[in-house]
């Protein structure tokens, strides 16, 4: 295996990982899109490039907070060479607003991941302060929120305190940045690994629409679910079809594909202030 052949090392629903050598992986963001946890048969052209560019943009800007796994952003604008790490077996979620499983937990328990929350909050409300709500990586299906005690049993108390502090700092930096561009970061999921020296390193993709809830600030209204910045056309189309949300998912009409592609590119350009065409021409533009 010293002939440059890449070894398929795993797939997510919309990303692929290949082993390059002992120290490096190739992470490829495809154009596949999932909704209601099902990957649809119709791709969104350039979606993978948008996500790879956004991740690179945030990695470059947050490296003073925590080192990350990015080594090379390739000319195809959708694949990156990354450092091979020992991944922590938890998802590091930060929530600034009450949505998704955080809102579900709150309605059932008045708390999420052991954070007691004030009474009377409504869906999409801003939390008194951002909270760290770790989850386990379910091999299949949904991730499961766990208490910080359960997370400490998985990674150790000291490491958990480190990733909690770093995750909150990253959330605060990126949500402040996005707010200046009219985009709210409701919540985000981060993954960390350890390098050979035992240093914590931010991995996977970071602060993309697939790993975060981005909401358009101008239509924010607590008390209801918020429209998704990127996937709302897809969700609306699926809802009006009456699809039961079990596989296989429906094919998307061209109007939904085009509208969704435009939203991804708009998110990219609003957040990075780099024209998407300039990114395709030279992907490294987002790293400076
Ligand atoms: C790794 N996953 C999570 C991509 C995401 N730098 C790394 N070193 C070792 N392992 C991983 C990374 C990264 N990133 C991350 N799995 C392995 C989920 N994958 C699923 C496939 O697509």
Coordinates of C-alpha atoms and ligand atoms in Angstrom, one line a residue:
X1 CA 0.0 0.0 0.0
X2 CA 2.8 2.4 -0.7
X3 CA 1.7 3.0 -4.3
X4 CA -0.6 5.9 -3.6
X5 CA -3.8 3.9 -3.7
X6 CA -6.4 5.4 -1.3
X7 CA -8.2 3.0 1.0
X8 CA -11.8 3.6 1.6
X9 CA -11.9 4.1 5.3
X10 CA -15.6 4.9 5.9
X11 CA -18.6 6.8 4.8
X12 CA -21.1 9.0 6.4
X13 CA -24.4 9.7 4.7
X14 CA -23.0 12.4 2.6
X15 CA -19.2 12.3 3.1
X16 CA -16.5 9.7 2.3
X17 CA -13.2 9.1 4.0
X18 CA -10.2 7.4 2.4
X19 CA -6.9 6.5 4.0
X20 CA -3.9 8.1 2.2
X21 CA -1.1 6.8 4.5
X22 CA -0.3 6.2 8.1
X23 CA -0.7 9.9 9.0
X24 CA -3.3 11.3 6.5
X25 CA -6.9 10.8 5.4
X26 CA -8.8 12.2 2.4
X27 CA -12.2 13.7 3.3
X28 CA -14.6 14.1 0.4
X29 CA -17.8 16.1 0.7
X30 CA -20.3 14.8 -1.9
X31 CA -23.3 16.7 -3.3
X32 CA -25.7 14.3 -1.6
X33 CA -28.4 15.9 0.6
X34 CA -30.3 14.3 3.5
X35 CA -33.6 15.4 4.9
X36 CA -35.6 13.9 7.8
X37 CA -32.5 11.6 8.2
X38 CA -32.9 10.1 4.7
X39 CA -30.4 10.7 1.8
X40 CA -32.4 11.8 -1.3
X41 CA -31.6 10.3 -4.8
X42 CA -31.1 13.8 -6.3
X43 CA -27.8 15.6 -5.6
X44 CA -27.5 19.4 -5.2
X45 CA -24.7 20.5 -7.5
X46 CA -21.8 22.1 -5.7
X47 CA -23.2 21.4 -2.2
X48 CA -20.0 19.5 -1.2
X49 CA -17.8 22.3 -2.4
X50 CA -19.8 24.9 -0.4
X51 CA -19.4 22.7 2.8
X52 CA -15.7 22.1 2.2
X53 CA -15.1 25.8 1.6
X54 CA -17.0 26.9 4.7
X55 CA -15.2 24.3 6.8
X56 CA -11.8 25.6 5.6
X57 CA -12.9 29.2 6.2
X58 CA -13.7 28.4 9.8
X59 CA -10.7 26.2 10.4
X60 CA -8.4 29.1 9.2
X61 CA -10.2 31.5 11.5
X62 CA -10.4 29.4 14.6
X63 CA -6.9 27.9 14.7
X64 CA -5.9 30.4 17.4
X65 CA -8.6 28.8 19.6
X66 CA -7.8 25.2 18.8
X67 CA -5.6 23.4 16.2
X68 CA -7.5 21.5 13.5
X69 CA -7.0 18.5 11.2
X70 CA -6.8 20.4 7.9
X71 CA -3.6 19.9 5.9
X72 CA -4.5 20.6 2.3
X73 CA -7.6 22.0 0.5
X74 CA -7.5 20.3 -2.9
X75 CA -8.0 22.0 -6.3
X76 CA -11.4 20.2 -6.8
X77 CA -12.7 22.4 -3.9
X78 CA -14.5 19.5 -2.3
X79 CA -11.8 17.3 -0.9
X80 CA -9.3 17.9 1.9
X81 CA -6.3 16.0 3.2
X82 CA -6.5 15.8 6.9
X83 CA -4.4 14.5 9.8
X84 CA -5.3 11.1 11.0
X85 CA -6.4 11.3 14.6
X86 CA -7.6 9.1 17.5
X87 CA -11.2 10.3 17.5
X88 CA -13.1 10.9 20.8
X89 CA -16.3 8.7 21.0
X90 CA -18.6 11.7 21.6
X91 CA -20.2 14.5 19.5
X92 CA -19.7 17.9 21.1
X93 CA -22.9 19.9 20.6
X94 CA -23.3 23.5 21.6
X95 CA -26.7 25.1 21.7
X96 CA -27.5 28.8 21.9
X97 CA -31.2 28.3 21.0
X98 CA -33.8 25.7 21.8
X99 CA -34.3 23.5 18.7
X100 CA -34.3 19.9 17.6
X101 CA -33.5 17.3 20.3
X102 CA -32.7 20.1 22.8
X103 CA -36.3 21.4 22.5
X104 CA -37.7 17.8 22.7
X105 CA -35.7 17.1 25.9
X106 CA -36.8 20.4 27.4
X107 CA -40.5 19.6 26.8
X108 CA -40.1 16.2 28.4
X109 CA -37.7 16.9 31.2
X110 CA -37.2 20.7 31.6
X111 CA -33.6 20.0 31.0
X112 CA -31.1 18.7 28.4
X113 CA -27.9 16.9 29.0
X114 CA -28.3 17.8 32.7
X115 CA -28.7 21.5 32.2
X116 CA -31.7 22.7 34.2
X117 CA -33.4 25.4 32.0
X118 CA -35.8 28.1 33.0
X119 CA -39.5 27.4 32.9
X120 CA -41.7 28.8 30.1
X121 CA -39.3 28.7 27.2
X122 CA -40.8 28.3 23.8
X123 CA -39.5 26.5 20.7
X124 CA -36.5 28.4 19.2
X125 CA -36.0 30.6 22.2
X126 CA -32.6 31.9 23.0
X127 CA -31.0 30.1 26.0
X128 CA -29.8 32.2 29.0
X129 CA -26.3 31.2 27.8
X130 CA -24.9 28.7 25.3
X131 CA -24.8 25.1 26.7
X132 CA -22.7 22.1 26.0
X133 CA -24.8 19.0 25.3
X134 CA -22.7 16.0 24.4
X135 CA -24.1 13.1 22.4
X136 CA -23.0 9.6 21.5
X137 CA -22.3 8.7 17.9
X138 CA -25.0 6.2 17.1
X139 CA -23.7 3.9 14.3
X140 CA -27.1 3.8 12.9
X141 CA -29.9 6.4 13.1
X142 CA -30.1 9.3 15.6
X143 CA -27.4 10.5 18.0
X144 CA -28.4 10.3 21.6
X145 CA -28.0 13.2 24.0
X146 CA -26.1 12.1 27.2
X147 CA -25.3 13.8 30.5
X148 CA -21.8 15.3 31.0
X149 CA -21.2 12.6 33.6
X150 CA -21.9 9.9 31.0
X151 CA -19.6 11.8 28.6
X152 CA -16.9 12.0 31.2
X153 CA -17.1 8.2 31.6
X154 CA -16.4 7.9 27.9
X155 CA -13.5 10.3 27.5
X156 CA -12.3 11.1 31.0
X157 CA -13.1 14.1 33.2
X158 CA -10.1 16.3 32.2
X159 CA -10.6 15.8 28.5
X160 CA -14.3 16.5 28.7
X161 CA -13.7 19.7 30.6
X162 CA -11.2 20.7 27.8
X163 CA -13.6 19.9 24.9
X164 CA -16.5 21.7 26.7
X165 CA -14.5 24.9 27.2
X166 CA -13.1 24.8 23.6
X167 CA -16.5 24.0 22.1
X168 CA -18.2 26.9 23.9
X169 CA -15.4 29.2 22.8
X170 CA -15.7 28.1 19.2
X171 CA -19.5 28.6 19.3
X172 CA -19.2 32.0 20.7
X173 CA -16.6 33.1 18.1
X174 CA -18.6 31.7 15.1
X175 CA -22.0 32.8 16.3
X176 CA -20.8 36.4 16.8
X177 CA -19.2 36.4 13.4
X178 CA -22.3 34.9 11.7
X179 CA -24.5 37.5 13.5
X180 CA -22.6 40.3 11.7
X181 CA -23.7 38.6 8.4
X182 CA -27.4 38.3 9.3
X183 CA -27.2 34.6 10.1
X184 CA -28.0 33.0 13.5
X185 CA -26.1 29.9 14.6
X186 CA -28.8 28.1 16.6
X187 CA -26.6 25.1 17.5
X188 CA -23.6 23.1 16.1
X189 CA -22.0 19.7 16.4
X190 CA -18.2 19.4 16.6
X191 CA -15.9 16.4 16.6
X192 CA -12.4 16.3 18.2
X193 CA -9.5 13.9 18.1
X194 CA -6.1 13.5 19.7
X195 CA -2.9 13.7 17.7
X196 CA 0.2 11.5 18.4
X197 CA 1.3 14.0 21.0
X198 CA -2.0 13.8 22.9
X199 CA -3.1 17.3 21.8
X200 CA -6.8 18.0 21.2
X201 CA -7.5 18.7 17.5
X202 CA -10.8 19.9 15.9
X203 CA -11.7 17.4 13.1
X204 CA -14.5 16.4 10.7
X205 CA -16.3 19.4 9.1
X206 CA -17.0 22.5 11.2
X207 CA -19.7 25.2 11.2
X208 CA -21.3 24.0 7.9
X209 CA -25.0 23.9 7.3
X210 CA -24.9 20.1 7.6
X211 CA -23.3 20.2 11.1
X212 CA -25.1 23.3 12.4
X213 CA -28.5 25.0 12.4
X214 CA -28.2 28.3 10.5
X215 CA -31.3 30.5 10.6
X216 CA -31.9 33.7 8.6
X217 CA -31.9 36.4 11.3
X218 CA -34.5 38.6 9.6
X219 CA -37.3 36.1 10.0
X220 CA -36.4 34.9 13.5
X221 CA -39.5 34.4 15.6
X222 CA -39.6 32.3 18.8
X223 CA -42.6 30.1 19.4
X224 CA -42.3 28.1 16.2
X225 CA -39.7 26.1 14.3
X226 CA -37.5 28.4 12.2
X227 CA -37.0 28.0 8.5
X228 CA -33.7 26.4 7.7
X229 CA -31.3 28.7 5.8
X230 CA -30.3 25.9 3.3
X231 CA -32.9 23.0 3.4
X232 CA -36.2 24.7 3.6
X233 CA -37.2 24.3 -0.1
X234 CA -36.4 20.6 0.2
X235 CA -38.4 20.2 3.5
X236 CA -41.4 22.1 2.1
X237 CA -41.4 20.0 -1.1
X238 CA -41.2 16.8 0.9
X239 CA -44.0 17.9 3.2
X240 CA -46.4 18.9 0.4
X241 CA -45.7 15.5 -1.3
X242 CA -47.0 13.7 1.8
X243 CA -43.9 11.4 1.8
X244 CA -43.8 9.2 5.0
X245 CA -40.1 10.0 5.6
X246 CA -39.0 6.4 5.3
X247 CA -36.5 5.4 2.5
X248 CA -36.4 5.7 -0.4
X249 CA -36.7 9.5 -0.4
X250 CA -38.4 11.3 -3.4
X251 CA -36.5 12.8 -6.4
X252 CA -36.4 16.5 -6.3
X253 CA -37.7 18.7 -9.2
X254 CA -35.2 21.0 -10.9
X255 CA -36.8 24.1 -9.3
X256 CA -36.1 22.7 -5.8
X257 CA -32.6 21.7 -6.8
X258 CA -31.8 25.2 -8.2
X259 CA -33.4 27.0 -5.3
X260 CA -31.5 24.9 -2.8
X261 CA -28.2 25.3 -4.6
X262 CA -28.7 29.1 -4.5
X263 CA -29.3 29.0 -0.8
X264 CA -26.1 27.0 -0.2
X265 CA -24.1 29.5 -2.3
X266 CA -25.8 32.4 -0.6
X267 CA -24.8 31.0 2.8
X268 CA -21.2 30.6 1.6
X269 CA -20.9 34.1 0.2
X270 CA -22.7 35.8 3.2
X271 CA -20.5 34.1 5.7
X272 CA -17.1 34.2 3.9
X273 CA -17.6 37.4 1.8
X274 CA -15.7 35.4 -0.9
X275 CA -17.6 35.1 -4.3
X276 CA -18.2 31.4 -4.8
X277 CA -16.7 31.6 -8.3
X278 CA -13.4 32.9 -6.8
X279 CA -13.4 30.0 -4.4
X280 CA -13.8 27.5 -7.3
X281 CA -11.0 29.3 -9.2
X282 CA -8.6 29.1 -6.2
X283 CA -10.0 27.2 -3.1
X284 CA -7.2 28.5 -0.9
X285 CA -8.8 32.0 -1.1
X286 CA -11.0 31.0 1.9
X287 CA -7.9 30.2 4.1
X288 CA -6.5 33.7 4.0
Ligands
LIG1 C1 -13.0 10.2 11.4 N1 -15.2 10.3 11.5 C2 -16.5 10.8 11.7 C3 -16.4 11.9 7.4 C4 -16.9 11.9 8.8 N2 -9.1 13.3 11.2 C5 -9.7 12.1 11.4 N3 -8.9 11.1 11.8 C6 -9.4 9.9 12.1 N4 -10.7 9.6 12.0 C7 -11.6 10.6 11.5 C8 -11.1 11.9 11.2 C9 -11.9 12.9 10.7 N5 -12.6 13.8 10.4 C10 -14.1 11.0 11.6 N6 -14.8 9.0 11.3 C11 -13.5 9.0 11.2 C12 -17.6 10.6 10.7 N7 -17.1 10.6 9.3 C13 -17.9 9.8 8.5 C14 -17.4 9.7 7.0 O1 -17.2 11.0 6.5

